[in-house]
Amino acid sequence: MSVQERKQRERAGRERLIVATARELAEQQGWDAVTTRRLAERIEYSQPVLYSHFRGKREIIGAVALEGATELAAAVRAATAAADGPRARVAALARAYLDFAARNSAVYDALFQLDGGLAYAQEDTPEPLKDAFAALLESLGEVAGDGVHPGLFTETFWAALHGLATLTRAGRLPPEDAERRMELLVDRLAMV
């Protein structure tokens, strides 16, 4: 292995460490607790080293969001692959999405609440974000209905899921009715 390859591997390892540490800190204490100073202390590197990887917290949030998008896509695909029939796939998708949001609150916030400097729904949208949407579209497109654009239907269903996830996490909706809400969304909006 050449010196350059070793340095690239070490750099990639530091970058993964920064992202993992930021994510861990955000999950434990919230995104306000994630500062470049704290991250530098936790990873035991100087702030200039951290800044050589990311220009600041915004880029770190973006890196966490991209990682989270990949994980969300994988969770949705795994859940829907095990389901039999359109209704079961849509229900599995909804459950996987809401479970992901509940289990990964800081990542979910990085994806959909915070400014990570990422473009959404544009030509320059990063591939992991496009793939996360594609994972939703794969199951929702088949139940969009006649005359309904599958992408538009997926956006609408996703918006409803996001609303449920966000309002539930904020304590605005009683948790005991979460399953009934999800079933209502699947039965009435997807009409499967």
JSON list of C-alpha atoms in Angstrom, two decimals:
[
{"chain": "A", "resi": 1, "resn": "MET", "atom": "CA", "xyz": [0.00, 0.00, 0.00]},
{"chain": "A", "resi": 2, "resn": "SER", "atom": "CA", "xyz": [1.37, 3.38, -0.95]},
{"chain": "A", "resi": 3, "resn": "VAL", "atom": "CA", "xyz": [1.73, 6.30, 1.45]},
{"chain": "A", "resi": 4, "resn": "GLN", "atom": "CA", "xyz": [-0.98, 8.17, -0.43]},
{"chain": "A", "resi": 5, "resn": "GLU", "atom": "CA", "xyz": [-3.41, 5.23, -0.15]},
{"chain": "A", "resi": 6, "resn": "ARG", "atom": "CA", "xyz": [-2.70, 4.96, 3.57]},
{"chain": "A", "resi": 7, "resn": "LYS", "atom": "CA", "xyz": [-3.31, 8.70, 4.04]},
{"chain": "A", "resi": 8, "resn": "GLN", "atom": "CA", "xyz": [-6.58, 8.49, 2.09]},
{"chain": "A", "resi": 9, "resn": "ARG", "atom": "CA", "xyz": [-7.70, 5.54, 4.22]},
{"chain": "A", "resi": 10, "resn": "GLU", "atom": "CA", "xyz": [-6.80, 7.42, 7.42]},
{"chain": "A", "resi": 11, "resn": "ARG", "atom": "CA", "xyz": [-8.63, 10.53, 6.19]},
{"chain": "A", "resi": 12, "resn": "ALA", "atom": "CA", "xyz": [-11.75, 8.48, 5.36]},
{"chain": "A", "resi": 13, "resn": "GLY", "atom": "CA", "xyz": [-11.54, 6.86, 8.81]},
{"chain": "A", "resi": 14, "resn": "ARG", "atom": "CA", "xyz": [-11.35, 10.27, 10.52]},
{"chain": "A", "resi": 15, "resn": "GLU", "atom": "CA", "xyz": [-14.32, 11.46, 8.51]},
{"chain": "A", "resi": 16, "resn": "ARG", "atom": "CA", "xyz": [-16.37, 8.41, 9.52]},
{"chain": "A", "resi": 17, "resn": "LEU", "atom": "CA", "xyz": [-15.35, 8.99, 13.14]},
{"chain": "A", "resi": 18, "resn": "ILE", "atom": "CA", "xyz": [-16.47, 12.63, 13.01]},
{"chain": "A", "resi": 19, "resn": "VAL", "atom": "CA", "xyz": [-19.85, 11.70, 11.52]},
{"chain": "A", "resi": 20, "resn": "ALA", "atom": "CA", "xyz": [-20.40, 8.81, 13.94]},
{"chain": "A", "resi": 21, "resn": "THR", "atom": "CA", "xyz": [-19.44, 10.97, 16.92]},
{"chain": "A", "resi": 22, "resn": "ALA", "atom": "CA", "xyz": [-21.70, 13.81, 15.81]},
{"chain": "A", "resi": 23, "resn": "ARG", "atom": "CA", "xyz": [-24.55, 11.39, 15.35]},
{"chain": "A", "resi": 24, "resn": "GLU", "atom": "CA", "xyz": [-23.99, 9.77, 18.74]},
{"chain": "A", "resi": 25, "resn": "LEU", "atom": "CA", "xyz": [-23.79, 13.14, 20.49]},
{"chain": "A", "resi": 26, "resn": "ALA", "atom": "CA", "xyz": [-26.92, 14.39, 18.70]},
{"chain": "A", "resi": 27, "resn": "GLU", "atom": "CA", "xyz": [-28.86, 11.23, 19.62]},
{"chain": "A", "resi": 28, "resn": "GLN", "atom": "CA", "xyz": [-27.81, 11.56, 23.27]},
{"chain": "A", "resi": 29, "resn": "GLN", "atom": "CA", "xyz": [-28.08, 15.32, 23.80]},
{"chain": "A", "resi": 30, "resn": "GLY", "atom": "CA", "xyz": [-29.65, 16.86, 20.69]},
{"chain": "A", "resi": 31, "resn": "TRP", "atom": "CA", "xyz": [-28.12, 18.78, 17.82]},
{"chain": "A", "resi": 32, "resn": "ASP", "atom": "CA", "xyz": [-27.52, 21.89, 19.94]},
{"chain": "A", "resi": 33, "resn": "ALA", "atom": "CA", "xyz": [-24.89, 19.89, 21.83]},
{"chain": "A", "resi": 34, "resn": "VAL", "atom": "CA", "xyz": [-22.98, 19.16, 18.62]},
{"chain": "A", "resi": 35, "resn": "THR", "atom": "CA", "xyz": [-20.28, 21.79, 18.26]},
{"chain": "A", "resi": 36, "resn": "THR", "atom": "CA", "xyz": [-16.97, 21.62, 16.47]},
{"chain": "A", "resi": 37, "resn": "ARG", "atom": "CA", "xyz": [-15.19, 22.13, 19.78]},
{"chain": "A", "resi": 38, "resn": "ARG", "atom": "CA", "xyz": [-17.01, 19.25, 21.44]},
{"chain": "A", "resi": 39, "resn": "LEU", "atom": "CA", "xyz": [-16.50, 17.00, 18.44]},
{"chain": "A", "resi": 40, "resn": "ALA", "atom": "CA", "xyz": [-12.79, 17.79, 18.35]},
{"chain": "A", "resi": 41, "resn": "GLU", "atom": "CA", "xyz": [-12.50, 16.94, 22.05]},
{"chain": "A", "resi": 42, "resn": "ARG", "atom": "CA", "xyz": [-14.44, 13.69, 21.68]},
{"chain": "A", "resi": 43, "resn": "ILE", "atom": "CA", "xyz": [-12.51, 12.42, 18.68]},
{"chain": "A", "resi": 44, "resn": "GLU", "atom": "CA", "xyz": [-9.23, 13.66, 20.17]},
{"chain": "A", "resi": 45, "resn": "TYR", "atom": "CA", "xyz": [-8.21, 15.73, 17.17]},
{"chain": "A", "resi": 46, "resn": "SER", "atom": "CA", "xyz": [-7.75, 19.47, 16.93]},
{"chain": "A", "resi": 47, "resn": "GLN", "atom": "CA", "xyz": [-10.47, 21.70, 15.51]},
{"chain": "A", "resi": 48, "resn": "PRO", "atom": "CA", "xyz": [-8.32, 22.47, 12.44]},
{"chain": "A", "resi": 49, "resn": "VAL", "atom": "CA", "xyz": [-8.26, 18.73, 11.66]},
{"chain": "A", "resi": 50, "resn": "LEU", "atom": "CA", "xyz": [-12.04, 18.64, 11.93]},
{"chain": "A", "resi": 51, "resn": "TYR", "atom": "CA", "xyz": [-12.29, 21.69, 9.65]},
{"chain": "A", "resi": 52, "resn": "SER", "atom": "CA", "xyz": [-10.06, 19.96, 7.12]},
{"chain": "A", "resi": 53, "resn": "HIS", "atom": "CA", "xyz": [-12.92, 17.45, 6.66]},
{"chain": "A", "resi": 54, "resn": "PHE", "atom": "CA", "xyz": [-16.00, 19.64, 7.12]},
{"chain": "A", "resi": 55, "resn": "ARG", "atom": "CA", "xyz": [-16.40, 23.41, 6.89]},
{"chain": "A", "resi": 56, "resn": "GLY", "atom": "CA", "xyz": [-18.67, 23.38, 9.91]},
{"chain": "A", "resi": 57, "resn": "LYS", "atom": "CA", "xyz": [-21.67, 21.88, 11.63]},
{"chain": "A", "resi": 58, "resn": "ARG", "atom": "CA", "xyz": [-23.91, 22.34, 8.60]},
{"chain": "A", "resi": 59, "resn": "GLU", "atom": "CA", "xyz": [-21.75, 20.01, 6.50]},
{"chain": "A", "resi": 60, "resn": "ILE", "atom": "CA", "xyz": [-21.62, 17.49, 9.34]},
{"chain": "A", "resi": 61, "resn": "ILE", "atom": "CA", "xyz": [-25.43, 17.54, 9.52]},
{"chain": "A", "resi": 62, "resn": "GLY", "atom": "CA", "xyz": [-25.48, 16.96, 5.77]},
{"chain": "A", "resi": 63, "resn": "ALA", "atom": "CA", "xyz": [-23.13, 13.98, 6.09]},
{"chain": "A", "resi": 64, "resn": "VAL", "atom": "CA", "xyz": [-25.35, 12.48, 8.81]},
{"chain": "A", "resi": 65, "resn": "ALA", "atom": "CA", "xyz": [-28.40, 13.08, 6.60]},
{"chain": "A", "resi": 66, "resn": "LEU", "atom": "CA", "xyz": [-26.83, 11.26, 3.66]},
{"chain": "A", "resi": 67, "resn": "GLU", "atom": "CA", "xyz": [-25.90, 8.33, 5.88]},
{"chain": "A", "resi": 68, "resn": "GLY", "atom": "CA", "xyz": [-29.43, 8.34, 7.28]},
{"chain": "A", "resi": 69, "resn": "ALA", "atom": "CA", "xyz": [-31.00, 8.41, 3.82]},
{"chain": "A", "resi": 70, "resn": "THR", "atom": "CA", "xyz": [-29.08, 5.27, 2.91]},
{"chain": "A", "resi": 71, "resn": "GLU", "atom": "CA", "xyz": [-30.24, 3.58, 6.12]},
{"chain": "A", "resi": 72, "resn": "LEU", "atom": "CA", "xyz": [-33.86, 4.69, 5.61]},
{"chain": "A", "resi": 73, "resn": "ALA", "atom": "CA", "xyz": [-33.89, 3.33, 2.05]},
{"chain": "A", "resi": 74, "resn": "ALA", "atom": "CA", "xyz": [-32.48, 0.01, 3.26]},
{"chain": "A", "resi": 75, "resn": "ALA", "atom": "CA", "xyz": [-35.03, -0.22, 6.09]},
{"chain": "A", "resi": 76, "resn": "VAL", "atom": "CA", "xyz": [-37.95, 0.50, 3.77]},
{"chain": "A", "resi": 77, "resn": "ARG", "atom": "CA", "xyz": [-36.75, -1.96, 1.14]},
{"chain": "A", "resi": 78, "resn": "ALA", "atom": "CA", "xyz": [-36.15, -4.70, 3.70]},
{"chain": "A", "resi": 79, "resn": "ALA", "atom": "CA", "xyz": [-39.62, -4.22, 5.17]},
{"chain": "A", "resi": 80, "resn": "THR", "atom": "CA", "xyz": [-41.42, -4.13, 1.84]},
{"chain": "A", "resi": 81, "resn": "ALA", "atom": "CA", "xyz": [-39.49, -7.08, 0.40]},
{"chain": "A", "resi": 82, "resn": "ALA", "atom": "CA", "xyz": [-40.92, -9.31, 3.12]},
{"chain": "A", "resi": 83, "resn": "ALA", "atom": "CA", "xyz": [-44.51, -8.15, 2.49]},
{"chain": "A", "resi": 84, "resn": "ASP", "atom": "CA", "xyz": [-46.98, -9.99, 0.28]},
{"chain": "A", "resi": 85, "resn": "GLY", "atom": "CA", "xyz": [-49.26, -7.84, -1.85]},
{"chain": "A", "resi": 86, "resn": "PRO", "atom": "CA", "xyz": [-49.67, -4.07, -2.35]},
{"chain": "A", "resi": 87, "resn": "ARG", "atom": "CA", "xyz": [-51.50, -3.34, 0.92]},
{"chain": "A", "resi": 88, "resn": "ALA", "atom": "CA", "xyz": [-48.99, -5.30, 2.97]},
{"chain": "A", "resi": 89, "resn": "ARG", "atom": "CA", "xyz": [-46.12, -3.50, 1.21]},
{"chain": "A", "resi": 90, "resn": "VAL", "atom": "CA", "xyz": [-47.60, -0.06, 1.88]},
{"chain": "A", "resi": 91, "resn": "ALA", "atom": "CA", "xyz": [-48.28, -0.95, 5.52]},
{"chain": "A", "resi": 92, "resn": "ALA", "atom": "CA", "xyz": [-44.73, -2.32, 5.89]},
{"chain": "A", "resi": 93, "resn": "LEU", "atom": "CA", "xyz": [-43.34, 0.83, 4.31]},
{"chain": "A", "resi": 94, "resn": "ALA", "atom": "CA", "xyz": [-45.31, 3.08, 6.66]},
{"chain": "A", "resi": 95, "resn": "ARG", "atom": "CA", "xyz": [-44.31, 1.05, 9.71]},
{"chain": "A", "resi": 96, "resn": "ALA", "atom": "CA", "xyz": [-40.63, 0.98, 8.70]},
{"chain": "A", "resi": 97, "resn": "TYR", "atom": "CA", "xyz": [-40.61, 4.74, 8.04]},
{"chain": "A", "resi": 98, "resn": "LEU", "atom": "CA", "xyz": [-42.28, 5.61, 11.35]},
{"chain": "A", "resi": 99, "resn": "ASP", "atom": "CA", "xyz": [-40.05, 3.18, 13.27]},
{"chain": "A", "resi": 100, "resn": "PHE", "atom": "CA", "xyz": [-36.95, 4.69, 11.65]},
{"chain": "A", "resi": 101, "resn": "ALA", "atom": "CA", "xyz": [-38.07, 8.20, 12.65]},
{"chain": "A", "resi": 102, "resn": "ALA", "atom": "CA", "xyz": [-38.74, 7.11, 16.23]},
{"chain": "A", "resi": 103, "resn": "ARG", "atom": "CA", "xyz": [-35.51, 5.12, 16.67]},
{"chain": "A", "resi": 104, "resn": "ASN", "atom": "CA", "xyz": [-33.21, 7.63, 14.95]},
{"chain": "A", "resi": 105, "resn": "SER", "atom": "CA", "xyz": [-34.48, 11.03, 16.01]},
{"chain": "A", "resi": 106, "resn": "ALA", "atom": "CA", "xyz": [-31.24, 12.95, 15.42]},
{"chain": "A", "resi": 107, "resn": "VAL", "atom": "CA", "xyz": [-30.72, 11.35, 12.03]},
{"chain": "A", "resi": 108, "resn": "TYR", "atom": "CA", "xyz": [-34.34, 12.02, 11.11]},
{"chain": "A", "resi": 109, "resn": "ASP", "atom": "CA", "xyz": [-33.89, 15.66, 12.11]},
{"chain": "A", "resi": 110, "resn": "ALA", "atom": "CA", "xyz": [-30.71, 15.88, 10.02]},
{"chain": "A", "resi": 111, "resn": "LEU", "atom": "CA", "xyz": [-32.62, 14.47, 7.06]},
{"chain": "A", "resi": 112, "resn": "PHE", "atom": "CA", "xyz": [-35.82, 16.49, 7.27]},
{"chain": "A", "resi": 113, "resn": "GLN", "atom": "CA", "xyz": [-35.67, 19.27, 9.85]},
{"chain": "A", "resi": 114, "resn": "LEU", "atom": "CA", "xyz": [-32.20, 20.81, 9.86]},
{"chain": "A", "resi": 115, "resn": "ASP", "atom": "CA", "xyz": [-30.18, 22.61, 7.22]},
{"chain": "A", "resi": 116, "resn": "GLY", "atom": "CA", "xyz": [-27.44, 20.27, 6.09]},
{"chain": "A", "resi": 117, "resn": "GLY", "atom": "CA", "xyz": [-26.79, 22.22, 2.92]},
{"chain": "A", "resi": 118, "resn": "LEU", "atom": "CA", "xyz": [-28.31, 19.49, 0.75]},
{"chain": "A", "resi": 119, "resn": "ALA", "atom": "CA", "xyz": [-30.53, 20.03, -2.26]},
{"chain": "A", "resi": 120, "resn": "TYR", "atom": "CA", "xyz": [-33.86, 18.20, -2.17]},
{"chain": "A", "resi": 121, "resn": "ALA", "atom": "CA", "xyz": [-36.09, 17.55, -5.19]},
{"chain": "A", "resi": 122, "resn": "GLN", "atom": "CA", "xyz": [-33.64, 19.17, -7.59]},
{"chain": "A", "resi": 123, "resn": "GLU", "atom": "CA", "xyz": [-31.28, 18.00, -10.30]},
{"chain": "A", "resi": 124, "resn": "ASP", "atom": "CA", "xyz": [-28.28, 18.24, -7.96]},
{"chain": "A", "resi": 125, "resn": "THR", "atom": "CA", "xyz": [-29.94, 16.26, -5.18]},
{"chain": "A", "resi": 126, "resn": "PRO", "atom": "CA", "xyz": [-27.37, 13.81, -3.78]},
{"chain": "A", "resi": 127, "resn": "GLU", "atom": "CA", "xyz": [-27.88, 10.19, -4.82]},
{"chain": "A", "resi": 128, "resn": "PRO", "atom": "CA", "xyz": [-28.65, 8.84, -1.30]},
{"chain": "A", "resi": 129, "resn": "LEU", "atom": "CA", "xyz": [-31.59, 11.26, -1.02]},
{"chain": "A", "resi": 130, "resn": "LYS", "atom": "CA", "xyz": [-32.86, 10.27, -4.47]},
{"chain": "A", "resi": 131, "resn": "ASP", "atom": "CA", "xyz": [-32.54, 6.62, -3.52]},
{"chain": "A", "resi": 132, "resn": "ALA", "atom": "CA", "xyz": [-34.50, 7.09, -0.29]},
{"chain": "A", "resi": 133, "resn": "PHE", "atom": "CA", "xyz": [-37.33, 8.63, -2.28]},
{"chain": "A", "resi": 134, "resn": "ALA", "atom": "CA", "xyz": [-37.06, 5.82, -4.85]},
{"chain": "A", "resi": 135, "resn": "ALA", "atom": "CA", "xyz": [-37.44, 3.29, -2.04]},
{"chain": "A", "resi": 136, "resn": "LEU", "atom": "CA", "xyz": [-40.78, 4.90, -1.17]},
{"chain": "A", "resi": 137, "resn": "LEU", "atom": "CA", "xyz": [-41.84, 5.19, -4.82]},
{"chain": "A", "resi": 138, "resn": "GLU", "atom": "CA", "xyz": [-41.19, 1.49, -5.47]},
{"chain": "A", "resi": 139, "resn": "SER", "atom": "CA", "xyz": [-44.11, 0.46, -3.27]},
{"chain": "A", "resi": 140, "resn": "LEU", "atom": "CA", "xyz": [-46.29, 3.55, -3.39]},
{"chain": "A", "resi": 141, "resn": "GLY", "atom": "CA", "xyz": [-46.19, 3.97, -7.15]},
{"chain": "A", "resi": 142, "resn": "GLU", "atom": "CA", "xyz": [-48.09, 0.72, -7.62]},
{"chain": "A", "resi": 143, "resn": "VAL", "atom": "CA", "xyz": [-51.04, 1.99, -5.53]},
{"chain": "A", "resi": 144, "resn": "ALA", "atom": "CA", "xyz": [-51.20, 5.58, -6.79]},
{"chain": "A", "resi": 145, "resn": "GLY", "atom": "CA", "xyz": [-54.36, 4.89, -8.75]},
{"chain": "A", "resi": 146, "resn": "ASP", "atom": "CA", "xyz": [-55.47, 5.62, -12.27]},
{"chain": "A", "resi": 147, "resn": "GLY", "atom": "CA", "xyz": [-54.62, 9.08, -13.51]},
{"chain": "A", "resi": 148, "resn": "VAL", "atom": "CA", "xyz": [-52.44, 9.88, -10.47]},
{"chain": "A", "resi": 149, "resn": "HIS", "atom": "CA", "xyz": [-48.77, 10.58, -11.04]},
{"chain": "A", "resi": 150, "resn": "PRO", "atom": "CA", "xyz": [-46.83, 8.02, -8.93]},
{"chain": "A", "resi": 151, "resn": "GLY", "atom": "CA", "xyz": [-44.23, 10.61, -7.85]},
{"chain": "A", "resi": 152, "resn": "LEU", "atom": "CA", "xyz": [-46.89, 13.06, -6.74]},
{"chain": "A", "resi": 153, "resn": "PHE", "atom": "CA", "xyz": [-48.72, 10.36, -4.83]},
{"chain": "A", "resi": 154, "resn": "THR", "atom": "CA", "xyz": [-45.47, 9.29, -3.16]},
{"chain": "A", "resi": 155, "resn": "GLU", "atom": "CA", "xyz": [-44.74, 12.89, -2.13]},
{"chain": "A", "resi": 156, "resn": "THR", "atom": "CA", "xyz": [-48.21, 13.20, -0.61]},
{"chain": "A", "resi": 157, "resn": "PHE", "atom": "CA", "xyz": [-48.01, 9.89, 1.25]},
{"chain": "A", "resi": 158, "resn": "TRP", "atom": "CA", "xyz": [-44.50, 10.75, 2.45]},
{"chain": "A", "resi": 159, "resn": "ALA", "atom": "CA", "xyz": [-45.73, 14.14, 3.69]},
{"chain": "A", "resi": 160, "resn": "ALA", "atom": "CA", "xyz": [-48.44, 12.38, 5.69]},
{"chain": "A", "resi": 161, "resn": "LEU", "atom": "CA", "xyz": [-45.89, 9.96, 7.17]},
{"chain": "A", "resi": 162, "resn": "HIS", "atom": "CA", "xyz": [-43.60, 12.85, 8.02]},
{"chain": "A", "resi": 163, "resn": "GLY", "atom": "CA", "xyz": [-46.46, 14.65, 9.74]},
{"chain": "A", "resi": 164, "resn": "LEU", "atom": "CA", "xyz": [-47.28, 11.57, 11.79]},
{"chain": "A", "resi": 165, "resn": "ALA", "atom": "CA", "xyz": [-43.64, 11.04, 12.71]},
{"chain": "A", "resi": 166, "resn": "THR", "atom": "CA", "xyz": [-43.06, 14.66, 13.64]},
{"chain": "A", "resi": 167, "resn": "LEU", "atom": "CA", "xyz": [-46.28, 15.20, 15.58]},
{"chain": "A", "resi": 168, "resn": "THR", "atom": "CA", "xyz": [-45.89, 11.92, 17.46]},
{"chain": "A", "resi": 169, "resn": "ARG", "atom": "CA", "xyz": [-42.28, 12.69, 18.42]},
{"chain": "A", "resi": 170, "resn": "ALA", "atom": "CA", "xyz": [-43.31, 16.14, 19.60]},
{"chain": "A", "resi": 171, "resn": "GLY", "atom": "CA", "xyz": [-45.99, 14.65, 21.86]},
{"chain": "A", "resi": 172, "resn": "ARG", "atom": "CA", "xyz": [-48.78, 16.31, 19.87]},
{"chain": "A", "resi": 173, "resn": "LEU", "atom": "CA", "xyz": [-50.49, 13.00, 19.11]},
{"chain": "A", "resi": 174, "resn": "PRO", "atom": "CA", "xyz": [-51.31, 10.34, 21.70]},
{"chain": "A", "resi": 175, "resn": "PRO", "atom": "CA", "xyz": [-48.91, 7.42, 21.22]},
{"chain": "A", "resi": 176, "resn": "GLU", "atom": "CA", "xyz": [-51.54, 4.78, 21.96]},
{"chain": "A", "resi": 177, "resn": "ASP", "atom": "CA", "xyz": [-53.29, 5.54, 18.64]},
{"chain": "A", "resi": 178, "resn": "ALA", "atom": "CA", "xyz": [-50.14, 5.39, 16.49]},
{"chain": "A", "resi": 179, "resn": "GLU", "atom": "CA", "xyz": [-50.99, 2.04, 14.89]},
{"chain": "A", "resi": 180, "resn": "ARG", "atom": "CA", "xyz": [-54.58, 3.10, 14.15]},
{"chain": "A", "resi": 181, "resn": "ARG", "atom": "CA", "xyz": [-53.34, 6.30, 12.51]},
{"chain": "A", "resi": 182, "resn": "MET", "atom": "CA", "xyz": [-50.93, 4.36, 10.35]},
{"chain": "A", "resi": 183, "resn": "GLU", "atom": "CA", "xyz": [-53.65, 1.89, 9.32]},
{"chain": "A", "resi": 184, "resn": "LEU", "atom": "CA", "xyz": [-56.02, 4.76, 8.49]},
{"chain": "A", "resi": 185, "resn": "LEU", "atom": "CA", "xyz": [-53.36, 6.37, 6.32]},
{"chain": "A", "resi": 186, "resn": "VAL", "atom": "CA", "xyz": [-52.73, 3.11, 4.47]},
{"chain": "A", "resi": 187, "resn": "ASP", "atom": "CA", "xyz": [-56.41, 2.27, 4.00]},
{"chain": "A", "resi": 188, "resn": "ARG", "atom": "CA", "xyz": [-57.71, 5.73, 3.07]},
{"chain": "A", "resi": 189, "resn": "LEU", "atom": "CA", "xyz": [-54.87, 7.42, 1.27]},
{"chain": "A", "resi": 190, "resn": "ALA", "atom": "CA", "xyz": [-53.40, 4.40, -0.49]},
{"chain": "A", "resi": 191, "resn": "MET", "atom": "CA", "xyz": [-56.87, 2.83, -0.78]},
{"chain": "A", "resi": 192, "resn": "VAL", "atom": "CA", "xyz": [-55.49, -0.69, -0.96]}
]
